[in-house]
XYZ file of C-alpha atoms in Angstrom:
624
model
C 39.500 -78.893 91.198
C 40.593 -82.172 89.669
C 38.845 -83.099 86.421
C 37.549 -86.668 86.226
C 38.781 -87.980 82.904
C 36.116 -89.640 80.720
C 38.581 -92.205 79.398
C 40.127 -93.074 82.760
C 38.444 -96.473 83.048
C 39.726 -97.506 79.631
C 43.172 -96.208 80.493
C 43.276 -98.187 83.733
C 42.363 -101.319 81.795
C 45.284 -100.602 79.460
C 47.521 -99.902 82.453
C 46.684 -103.233 84.043
C 47.392 -105.034 80.798
C 50.789 -103.364 80.482
C 51.699 -104.165 84.076
C 50.682 -107.810 83.709
C 52.370 -108.566 80.376
C 55.554 -106.494 80.375
C 58.733 -108.247 81.489
C 60.095 -107.127 84.844
C 63.679 -105.924 84.402
C 66.188 -107.255 86.916
C 67.689 -105.213 89.737
C 71.476 -105.520 89.835
C 72.773 -106.160 93.335
C 76.552 -106.078 92.885
C 78.278 -103.310 94.883
C 79.059 -101.250 91.764
C 75.313 -101.185 90.937
C 74.449 -99.300 94.136
C 72.978 -95.941 93.104
C 73.953 -93.148 95.486
C 71.587 -90.722 93.748
C 68.388 -92.418 94.926
C 66.688 -92.970 98.285
C 65.116 -96.179 96.959
C 65.867 -99.663 98.239
C 64.713 -101.670 95.207
C 65.923 -104.989 96.601
C 63.266 -104.548 99.317
C 60.423 -103.067 97.278
C 60.491 -101.669 93.742
C 58.219 -99.927 91.270
C 57.429 -101.903 88.119
C 54.781 -99.649 86.525
C 53.696 -95.995 86.761
C 50.238 -94.809 85.643
C 49.916 -91.009 85.521
C 46.640 -89.064 85.500
C 47.729 -85.428 85.424
C 46.559 -81.938 84.550
C 48.966 -79.252 83.318
C 47.895 -75.839 84.639
C 49.756 -73.013 82.937
C 48.240 -70.353 85.191
C 49.759 -71.843 88.344
C 52.701 -73.526 86.565
C 51.879 -76.797 88.262
C 51.102 -80.362 87.282
C 48.637 -82.148 89.548
C 46.792 -85.424 89.773
C 47.747 -88.981 90.632
C 50.516 -91.491 90.072
C 49.445 -95.110 90.527
C 52.431 -97.344 91.163
C 52.629 -101.116 90.823
C 54.954 -102.472 93.483
C 56.961 -105.683 93.616
C 58.042 -106.283 97.215
C 60.252 -108.898 98.823
C 58.646 -111.261 101.299
C 58.064 -109.459 104.560
C 58.642 -105.975 103.149
C 56.630 -103.402 105.078
C 57.277 -100.245 103.044
C 58.538 -98.807 99.793
C 60.852 -95.808 99.489
C 60.375 -93.429 96.547
C 62.160 -90.300 95.307
C 60.475 -86.899 95.314
C 61.867 -83.399 95.058
C 59.805 -80.494 96.317
C 56.466 -82.159 95.451
C 53.351 -81.549 97.563
C 52.075 -85.043 98.400
C 48.404 -84.722 99.326
C 47.579 -88.359 100.017
C 48.640 -91.951 99.472
C 45.983 -94.654 99.286
C 45.396 -98.158 98.058
C 43.339 -98.365 94.813
C 40.078 -98.677 96.784
C 40.783 -95.429 98.598
C 42.005 -96.634 101.987
C 44.676 -94.218 103.276
C 48.209 -95.495 103.645
C 50.695 -94.055 106.104
C 53.479 -92.059 104.463
C 56.265 -89.666 105.376
C 58.288 -87.199 103.306
C 61.820 -86.916 104.645
C 64.023 -83.835 104.749
C 65.169 -82.484 101.404
C 68.720 -83.206 100.353
C 70.005 -80.453 98.048
C 71.324 -83.008 95.568
C 68.824 -85.879 95.567
C 65.593 -84.488 97.030
C 63.500 -86.295 99.620
C 62.548 -89.861 100.460
C 58.820 -90.596 100.270
C 58.281 -93.660 102.475
C 54.944 -95.467 102.170
C 53.607 -98.262 104.396
C 52.359 -100.969 102.035
C 49.985 -102.802 104.405
C 50.045 -105.740 101.995
C 49.181 -103.682 98.898
C 50.962 -104.181 95.587
C 49.516 -100.993 94.099
C 49.478 -97.507 95.626
C 47.889 -94.234 94.490
C 49.713 -90.960 95.189
C 47.819 -87.691 94.814
C 50.179 -84.752 94.456
C 50.985 -81.358 92.984
C 54.304 -80.081 91.638
C 55.865 -76.734 92.475
C 56.312 -73.934 89.897
C 60.078 -74.357 90.188
C 60.155 -78.122 89.524
C 63.628 -78.843 88.154
C 62.375 -81.099 85.349
C 59.738 -78.724 84.022
C 60.108 -75.495 82.077
C 57.047 -73.337 81.622
C 57.543 -70.925 78.740
C 55.586 -67.730 78.284
C 54.254 -67.215 74.737
C 56.948 -64.660 73.920
C 59.625 -67.337 74.426
C 58.146 -69.544 71.688
C 58.396 -69.265 67.918
C 54.704 -68.433 67.495
C 54.638 -65.853 70.326
C 50.949 -66.607 70.924
C 50.658 -69.671 73.168
C 52.567 -70.995 76.195
C 54.745 -74.083 76.177
C 55.788 -76.750 78.677
C 58.447 -79.410 78.406
C 60.203 -81.809 80.749
C 63.826 -82.869 80.963
C 64.339 -85.866 83.226
C 67.973 -86.865 82.840
C 69.678 -87.580 85.112
C 67.465 -87.307 88.236
C 65.067 -84.429 87.591
C 61.906 -86.463 87.018
C 61.446 -86.876 90.775
C 60.330 -83.239 90.736
C 57.155 -84.159 88.797
C 56.751 -87.947 89.151
C 56.907 -89.679 92.557
C 58.691 -92.911 91.740
C 62.064 -94.601 92.205
C 64.141 -92.291 90.062
C 67.163 -94.457 89.323
C 68.297 -95.706 85.894
C 68.694 -99.208 87.301
C 65.001 -99.488 88.281
C 63.252 -99.873 84.921
C 59.486 -99.320 84.775
C 56.671 -99.470 82.259
C 54.258 -96.542 82.289
C 51.042 -95.047 80.965
C 49.622 -91.530 81.156
C 46.521 -89.405 80.751
C 47.615 -85.764 80.353
C 44.938 -83.060 80.469
C 45.874 -79.743 78.860
C 44.127 -76.599 77.560
C 42.062 -77.446 74.503
C 44.088 -75.226 72.165
C 47.325 -77.066 72.977
C 48.706 -80.507 72.124
C 50.466 -82.916 74.482
C 53.172 -85.307 73.305
C 55.081 -87.911 75.320
C 57.836 -90.488 74.987
C 55.423 -93.358 74.440
C 52.779 -94.641 72.079
C 49.914 -92.220 71.408
C 46.689 -94.054 72.180
C 44.173 -91.530 70.824
C 45.983 -90.502 67.644
C 46.441 -86.881 66.626
C 43.578 -85.461 68.677
C 42.852 -85.626 72.358
C 39.640 -86.517 74.193
C 37.395 -83.648 75.421
C 37.710 -83.270 79.192
C 35.365 -80.457 80.137
C 35.094 -76.881 78.929
C 38.454 -75.639 77.673
C 40.351 -78.878 78.295
C 41.297 -82.060 76.480
C 43.139 -85.221 77.483
C 45.827 -87.137 75.619
C 46.658 -90.768 76.422
C 49.989 -92.568 76.096
C 51.599 -95.851 77.050
C 55.052 -97.407 77.188
C 54.790 -101.176 77.422
C 58.546 -101.762 77.633
C 60.423 -101.211 80.904
C 62.490 -98.031 80.703
C 64.647 -96.128 83.173
C 62.397 -93.457 84.709
C 64.453 -90.525 83.402
C 63.074 -91.386 79.945
C 59.477 -90.477 80.832
C 59.068 -87.157 79.016
C 56.306 -84.734 78.137
C 55.808 -81.542 76.146
C 52.725 -79.358 75.708
C 52.341 -76.513 73.249
C 51.109 -75.278 69.902
C 52.458 -78.307 68.067
C 52.065 -79.630 64.543
C 53.323 -82.836 62.961
C 54.896 -83.703 59.613
C 55.867 -87.201 58.551
C 59.423 -87.860 57.413
C 58.737 -91.491 56.539
C 56.485 -94.433 57.278
C 57.748 -94.805 60.851
C 59.089 -91.327 61.600
C 58.084 -87.694 61.730
C 58.718 -84.390 63.440
C 56.670 -82.301 65.870
C 57.307 -78.612 66.405
C 55.574 -75.244 66.304
C 53.780 -74.688 62.982
C 56.041 -71.863 61.789
C 59.125 -74.071 62.227
C 57.692 -77.293 60.836
C 58.918 -77.260 57.239
C 62.473 -76.238 58.145
C 62.649 -78.831 60.912
C 61.287 -81.607 58.691
C 63.830 -80.778 55.999
C 66.702 -80.800 58.481
C 65.880 -84.293 59.800
C 64.801 -85.662 56.429
C 67.460 -88.381 56.384
C 66.169 -90.074 59.522
C 64.668 -93.093 57.724
C 68.069 -93.818 56.173
C 69.579 -93.570 59.633
C 67.096 -96.057 61.084
C 67.866 -98.514 58.279
C 71.594 -98.099 58.851
C 71.284 -98.569 62.611
C 69.231 -101.734 62.257
C 71.681 -103.178 59.725
C 74.470 -102.647 62.238
C 73.081 -103.734 65.585
C 69.672 -105.302 65.225
C 66.016 -104.297 65.133
C 64.672 -100.965 66.334
C 62.385 -102.121 69.157
C 60.392 -99.006 70.015
C 57.810 -98.753 67.224
C 57.900 -95.207 65.862
C 60.839 -92.827 65.856
C 59.434 -89.323 66.029
C 61.251 -86.129 66.954
C 60.256 -82.927 68.727
C 62.144 -79.725 67.880
C 61.755 -77.537 70.942
C 62.064 -73.811 71.640
C 65.588 -72.381 72.091
C 65.606 -72.880 75.874
C 65.922 -76.652 75.536
C 69.138 -77.326 77.485
C 70.743 -80.079 75.393
C 71.503 -80.922 71.793
C 69.051 -83.767 72.029
C 67.401 -86.080 74.514
C 66.808 -89.687 73.564
C 63.294 -90.064 74.943
C 61.881 -93.301 73.458
C 59.605 -92.860 70.431
C 60.063 -89.064 70.654
C 63.588 -87.656 70.593
C 63.741 -84.075 71.876
C 65.979 -81.832 69.715
C 67.458 -78.370 70.056
C 66.488 -75.878 67.346
C 70.181 -74.984 67.035
C 70.657 -77.989 64.743
C 68.347 -76.414 62.138
C 70.890 -74.709 59.888
C 69.445 -75.669 56.501
C 72.346 -77.865 55.380
C 71.858 -81.004 57.520
C 75.415 -80.602 58.790
C 74.268 -81.153 62.366
C 72.266 -84.314 61.826
C 74.879 -86.141 63.864
C 72.683 -85.056 66.785
C 69.782 -87.020 65.276
C 72.043 -90.024 64.662
C 73.253 -89.802 68.261
C 69.775 -89.772 69.786
C 68.656 -92.577 67.468
C 71.668 -94.658 68.528
C 70.534 -94.264 72.133
C 67.589 -96.486 71.186
C 70.116 -99.295 71.598
C 72.799 -97.903 73.919
C 71.115 -96.124 76.800
C 67.460 -96.916 76.262
C 67.746 -100.637 75.505
C 70.840 -101.294 77.667
C 71.177 -98.633 80.359
C 73.846 -97.627 82.840
C 72.674 -98.937 86.215
C 74.055 -95.833 87.927
C 75.342 -92.464 86.764
C 78.863 -93.510 87.764
C 78.858 -95.442 84.477
C 77.177 -92.932 82.183
C 79.853 -93.693 79.573
C 77.972 -96.953 78.934
C 75.221 -94.734 77.535
C 77.153 -91.867 76.001
C 80.408 -93.482 74.901
C 78.620 -96.377 73.214
C 76.186 -93.971 71.585
C 78.887 -91.618 70.282
C 80.646 -94.584 68.691
C 77.369 -95.924 67.232
C 76.395 -92.442 66.004
C 79.613 -92.285 64.002
C 78.900 -95.642 62.412
C 75.430 -94.434 61.393
C 76.896 -91.265 59.889
C 79.427 -93.329 57.939
C 76.706 -95.601 56.566
C 74.480 -92.703 55.485
C 76.986 -90.014 54.442
C 80.249 -91.853 53.815
C 83.612 -92.375 55.537
C 84.838 -88.793 55.111
C 81.865 -87.303 56.953
C 82.309 -89.839 59.753
C 86.035 -89.055 59.953
C 85.235 -85.358 60.434
C 83.176 -86.116 63.535
C 85.696 -88.613 64.918
C 88.562 -86.172 64.423
C 86.691 -83.377 66.201
C 85.848 -85.761 69.038
C 89.580 -86.463 69.364
C 90.172 -82.723 69.678
C 87.479 -82.520 72.343
C 88.926 -85.503 74.206
C 92.382 -83.985 74.469
C 90.989 -80.579 75.385
C 88.944 -82.103 78.210
C 91.983 -83.972 79.538
C 94.084 -80.799 79.482
C 91.400 -78.739 81.214
C 90.861 -81.453 83.825
C 94.516 -81.172 84.858
C 96.243 -83.675 82.620
C 96.632 -87.409 82.226
C 96.598 -88.135 85.960
C 93.447 -86.161 86.775
C 90.893 -88.409 88.563
C 88.018 -86.901 86.581
C 89.430 -88.395 83.374
C 88.369 -91.913 84.418
C 85.333 -93.440 82.720
C 84.056 -95.125 85.878
C 84.013 -92.742 88.801
C 81.874 -90.565 90.996
C 78.519 -89.779 89.344
C 78.566 -86.495 87.503
C 82.299 -85.970 88.095
C 83.734 -86.877 84.689
C 85.522 -83.936 83.075
C 83.760 -82.231 80.181
C 82.436 -84.665 77.617
C 84.856 -87.489 78.370
C 81.986 -89.937 78.841
C 81.295 -89.352 75.138
C 84.793 -88.897 73.733
C 86.919 -91.278 75.791
C 84.152 -93.881 75.777
C 83.760 -93.846 71.994
C 87.539 -93.851 71.454
C 87.766 -96.916 73.709
C 85.230 -98.796 71.599
C 86.876 -97.671 68.362
C 90.188 -98.953 69.701
C 88.621 -102.373 70.332
C 87.162 -102.347 66.820
C 90.582 -101.718 65.282
C 92.166 -104.426 67.425
C 89.712 -107.244 66.649
C 88.381 -106.172 63.239
C 85.098 -104.530 62.357
C 83.161 -107.686 61.426
C 84.002 -109.436 64.681
C 83.325 -106.304 66.734
C 79.954 -105.651 65.083
C 78.856 -109.220 65.658
C 79.797 -108.901 69.315
C 77.961 -105.575 69.806
C 74.805 -106.869 68.139
C 74.816 -109.904 70.426
C 75.556 -107.678 73.438
C 72.445 -105.565 72.823
C 70.390 -108.744 72.440
C 71.716 -110.330 75.640
C 71.079 -107.274 77.788
C 67.991 -105.802 76.123
C 65.776 -103.813 78.511
C 68.261 -104.325 81.354
C 70.659 -102.189 83.386
C 74.428 -102.603 83.087
C 77.625 -101.649 84.940
C 81.200 -101.179 83.758
C 82.162 -104.393 85.528
C 79.277 -106.190 83.845
C 80.263 -104.947 80.395
C 83.899 -105.937 80.845
C 82.861 -109.397 82.079
C 80.619 -109.819 79.031
C 83.408 -108.623 76.738
C 85.872 -111.102 78.200
C 83.425 -113.968 78.009
C 82.001 -113.360 74.532
C 84.776 -111.586 72.606
C 88.193 -112.090 74.208
C 87.465 -115.679 75.272
C 90.691 -116.193 77.190
C 93.018 -114.707 74.535
C 95.743 -113.349 76.831
C 97.544 -111.487 74.056
C 94.337 -109.682 73.057
C 93.533 -108.939 76.680
C 96.936 -107.297 77.146
C 96.655 -105.395 73.875
C 93.266 -103.881 74.728
C 94.168 -102.601 78.237
C 90.509 -102.837 79.266
C 90.844 -102.015 82.953
C 93.145 -99.098 82.236
C 90.589 -97.579 79.865
C 87.714 -97.862 82.329
C 89.233 -97.457 85.782
C 92.408 -95.410 85.285
C 92.746 -91.717 84.410
C 94.048 -90.307 81.161
C 94.266 -91.692 77.647
C 95.916 -95.108 77.151
C 98.703 -95.332 74.594
C 96.757 -97.689 72.331
C 94.039 -95.110 71.593
C 93.027 -94.928 67.923
C 92.855 -91.478 66.316
C 90.870 -91.073 63.088
C 92.113 -88.144 60.962
C 89.933 -86.254 58.479
C 91.230 -85.113 55.091
C 88.496 -82.466 54.991
C 89.618 -81.009 58.292
C 93.252 -81.238 57.182
C 92.353 -78.801 54.385
C 90.870 -76.475 57.009
C 94.049 -76.861 59.045
C 96.060 -75.664 56.032
C 94.007 -72.486 55.837
C 94.280 -72.087 59.576
C 98.071 -72.344 59.360
C 98.144 -69.610 56.746
C 96.091 -67.334 59.003
C 98.333 -68.095 61.970
C 101.297 -67.096 59.819
C 99.704 -63.697 59.254
C 97.880 -64.325 56.009
C 94.697 -62.404 55.144
C 91.350 -63.653 56.410
C 89.903 -63.096 52.944
C 91.927 -66.090 51.734
C 89.987 -68.464 54.013
C 86.999 -68.636 51.635
C 84.627 -70.642 53.911
C 81.689 -70.770 51.513
C 79.970 -74.136 51.825
C 81.673 -75.037 55.079
C 79.850 -77.350 57.429
C 79.492 -76.577 61.118
C 82.360 -78.938 61.821
C 84.743 -77.100 59.470
C 83.845 -73.811 61.077
C 84.529 -75.229 64.525
C 87.898 -76.665 63.491
C 88.938 -73.237 62.184
C 87.597 -71.032 64.955
C 88.680 -73.280 67.818
C 92.113 -73.638 66.242
C 92.838 -69.909 66.200
C 95.307 -68.672 68.845
C 93.417 -67.385 71.863
C 95.311 -64.088 71.863
C 94.396 -61.803 68.966
C 94.750 -58.088 68.297
C 91.623 -55.916 68.018
C 92.461 -55.297 64.368
C 92.657 -59.040 63.647
C 89.392 -59.691 65.460
C 87.725 -56.928 63.454
C 89.057 -58.492 60.254
C 87.792 -61.917 61.283
C 84.346 -60.639 62.146
C 83.819 -58.419 59.130
C 85.234 -60.874 56.608
C 83.567 -64.028 57.932
C 80.347 -62.492 59.316
C 80.804 -64.130 62.699
C 78.686 -61.792 64.839
C 75.782 -62.102 62.412
C 76.030 -65.848 61.809
C 72.767 -67.779 62.029
C 74.718 -70.874 63.097
C 74.622 -71.156 66.899
C 77.786 -73.256 66.997
C 79.696 -70.560 65.111
C 78.322 -67.832 67.354
C 79.376 -69.704 70.491
C 82.913 -70.334 69.202
C 83.244 -66.694 68.120
C 82.016 -65.522 71.511
C 84.706 -67.607 73.259
C 87.439 -66.059 71.131
C 86.131 -62.493 71.463
C 85.724 -62.804 75.235
C 89.246 -64.175 75.630
C 90.460 -60.903 74.123
C 87.975 -58.576 75.867
C 86.750 -57.474 72.461
C 83.983 -54.977 73.214
C 82.597 -54.689 69.642
C 81.422 -58.328 69.888
C 79.388 -57.759 73.060
C 76.074 -56.909 71.328
C 76.280 -60.182 69.391
C 77.219 -62.101 72.536
C 74.295 -60.619 74.459
C 71.860 -61.411 71.639
C 73.176 -64.956 71.454
C 73.087 -65.740 75.178
C 69.555 -64.377 75.536
C 68.192 -66.418 72.624
C 69.858 -69.842 73.080
C 69.483 -72.081 76.124
C 71.616 -75.060 75.119
C 74.175 -75.647 77.846
C 76.916 -76.829 75.475
C 76.814 -73.457 73.717
C 76.230 -70.969 76.515
C 78.296 -72.364 79.396
C 81.545 -71.447 77.575
C 80.294 -67.878 77.231
C 79.770 -67.480 80.968
C 82.947 -69.350 81.886
C 84.928 -67.117 79.566
C 83.421 -63.929 80.940
C 84.015 -64.968 84.546
C 87.640 -65.762 83.713
C 88.144 -62.172 82.556
C 87.976 -60.698 86.039
C 86.875 -57.101 86.445
C 86.037 -56.773 82.762
C 84.023 -59.947 82.336
C 82.370 -60.675 85.677
C 79.965 -57.696 85.661
C 79.013 -58.493 82.061
C 78.341 -62.142 82.962
C 76.112 -61.259 85.895
C 74.182 -58.612 83.993
C 73.761 -60.964 81.043
C 72.472 -63.754 83.256
C 69.867 -61.465 84.804
C 68.609 -60.665 81.310
C 68.697 -64.247 80.049
C 67.784 -66.540 82.939
C 64.010 -66.413 82.407
C 64.568 -68.148 79.082
C 66.809 -70.920 80.429
C 65.705 -74.347 81.588
C 65.846 -74.576 85.422
C 68.835 -76.935 85.327
C 70.808 -74.595 83.055
C 69.784 -71.538 85.056
C 71.004 -73.244 88.233
C 74.317 -74.152 86.599
C 74.929 -70.671 85.244
C 73.947 -69.162 88.593
C 76.764 -71.125 90.219
C 79.190 -69.967 87.553
C 78.403 -66.275 87.929
C 78.464 -66.615 91.705
C 82.034 -67.858 91.413
C 81.288 -71.374 92.705
């Protein structure tokens, strides 16, 4: 039975106000802005606002209620097409309750189904629906998979197109929407979302055993940024405009780890203009969270693997904060241009890290990114591999090239034109395109108009089209080298020459130094050398998830059985794709030795993985 929310009337008043006052973001109509991952036809009829009134039921692992959509339709438009994925649509009506004709099309394995609604002259429609327990955006965690072990947990992950499994809307980054929500949850749990909290720290009673939390986002955002989490959550401030949410037992450690966030916000604003989202809070999730971070506005989602006690992984925080400009403020119109989000953000992240921690720390990250860039190009098949282009088929870019090649491109421009001129351009770029979608072609046109300004020599020097549309790494790419990592390289060279592991002396190393060393070791090692590495450096027992993942890759490459207990413990306790995919890929590459281990391990671990990660690993262990 649906609970009638006591504060619904007030919420609807707020919803109407948001819908009436928020700017309507443009829809780009150029051919390169056509999104092949949506059924929507926004040039005919588009969603401008979503108002959610939902109940999270942990017993059935479903979310149910209504989504009220404000629609802007072209003259003569008869219908609107929405995206859904395995949602039970119970009814579609106008606000006064009159039924509207609708159809749910066949499900496409990649992009779900089209929900087509006859508008009958209405500019607002109400969809009553229920999600399925296997909704790809939602992970329902049993209490034993949380830190407290006592209460269940729910979180969403919308990027890139998973939100259509719990919100019926036009799920395309180029169709920006404002939103509001009333989320009803068990009374002993707390709901948080990627928008302004209307009722403060506590919810509103909503019947015996339930309470409702209210949120709003009055700025148009791409729909993948609508996010929710529900659990035994506590909050600790890290500054006047920032704080961290997580389970109570993890709160102090999490707050310490992200304690520099106010400095990061100041640095970001000094570089590229005002932070336009109000608060910057963070949510440290359980280990099954699939990414390092997710840049949900006002509430960045973070993996617990960054909590290592030394703040050496706060580049993840800087990255998600930078998305408040590149990605959230100016967004790729389609996923063919995701580098406009991730490449810009990786570059901006590095600038934040330099401002807060100094040039050497920033150089460490840039140097490691260079390593990752060249590794991705090699593994993609070399300089001519089509998947090494920045603009290409959505989801087809090799590895993390959207991040690494994109940021190297922007760094190369910076070095060509000078930092002051480049910073002034980027700040103006974010202002010109604030709360709007963007394409690669649009960015290059803006760059030529507002930075190059007809300078043919500069145009030739930058090789803009080659960077964006051609494979491989152009010959003008700028490589930043780190003196700190050079010192690690010296120790690595001594080990490669046969020197003792005891001479490495890694005390005080950051995560990045560990990764430079471990990833730089030759892939073929003797059992005796692996034993020496493990016992001397404590690799199997390391509390650093990055170290454990890198050690697992090396051990698996050598079929080193003594490391298997550590590998099993790691893969069943961490759900971050960046760290566990290499484990499964490595095992599957080891044929008769590794494949049975991979499949057995996945059976043990999959209940603790987010649905998107579980699906990806399932394909790996199936040999796809």
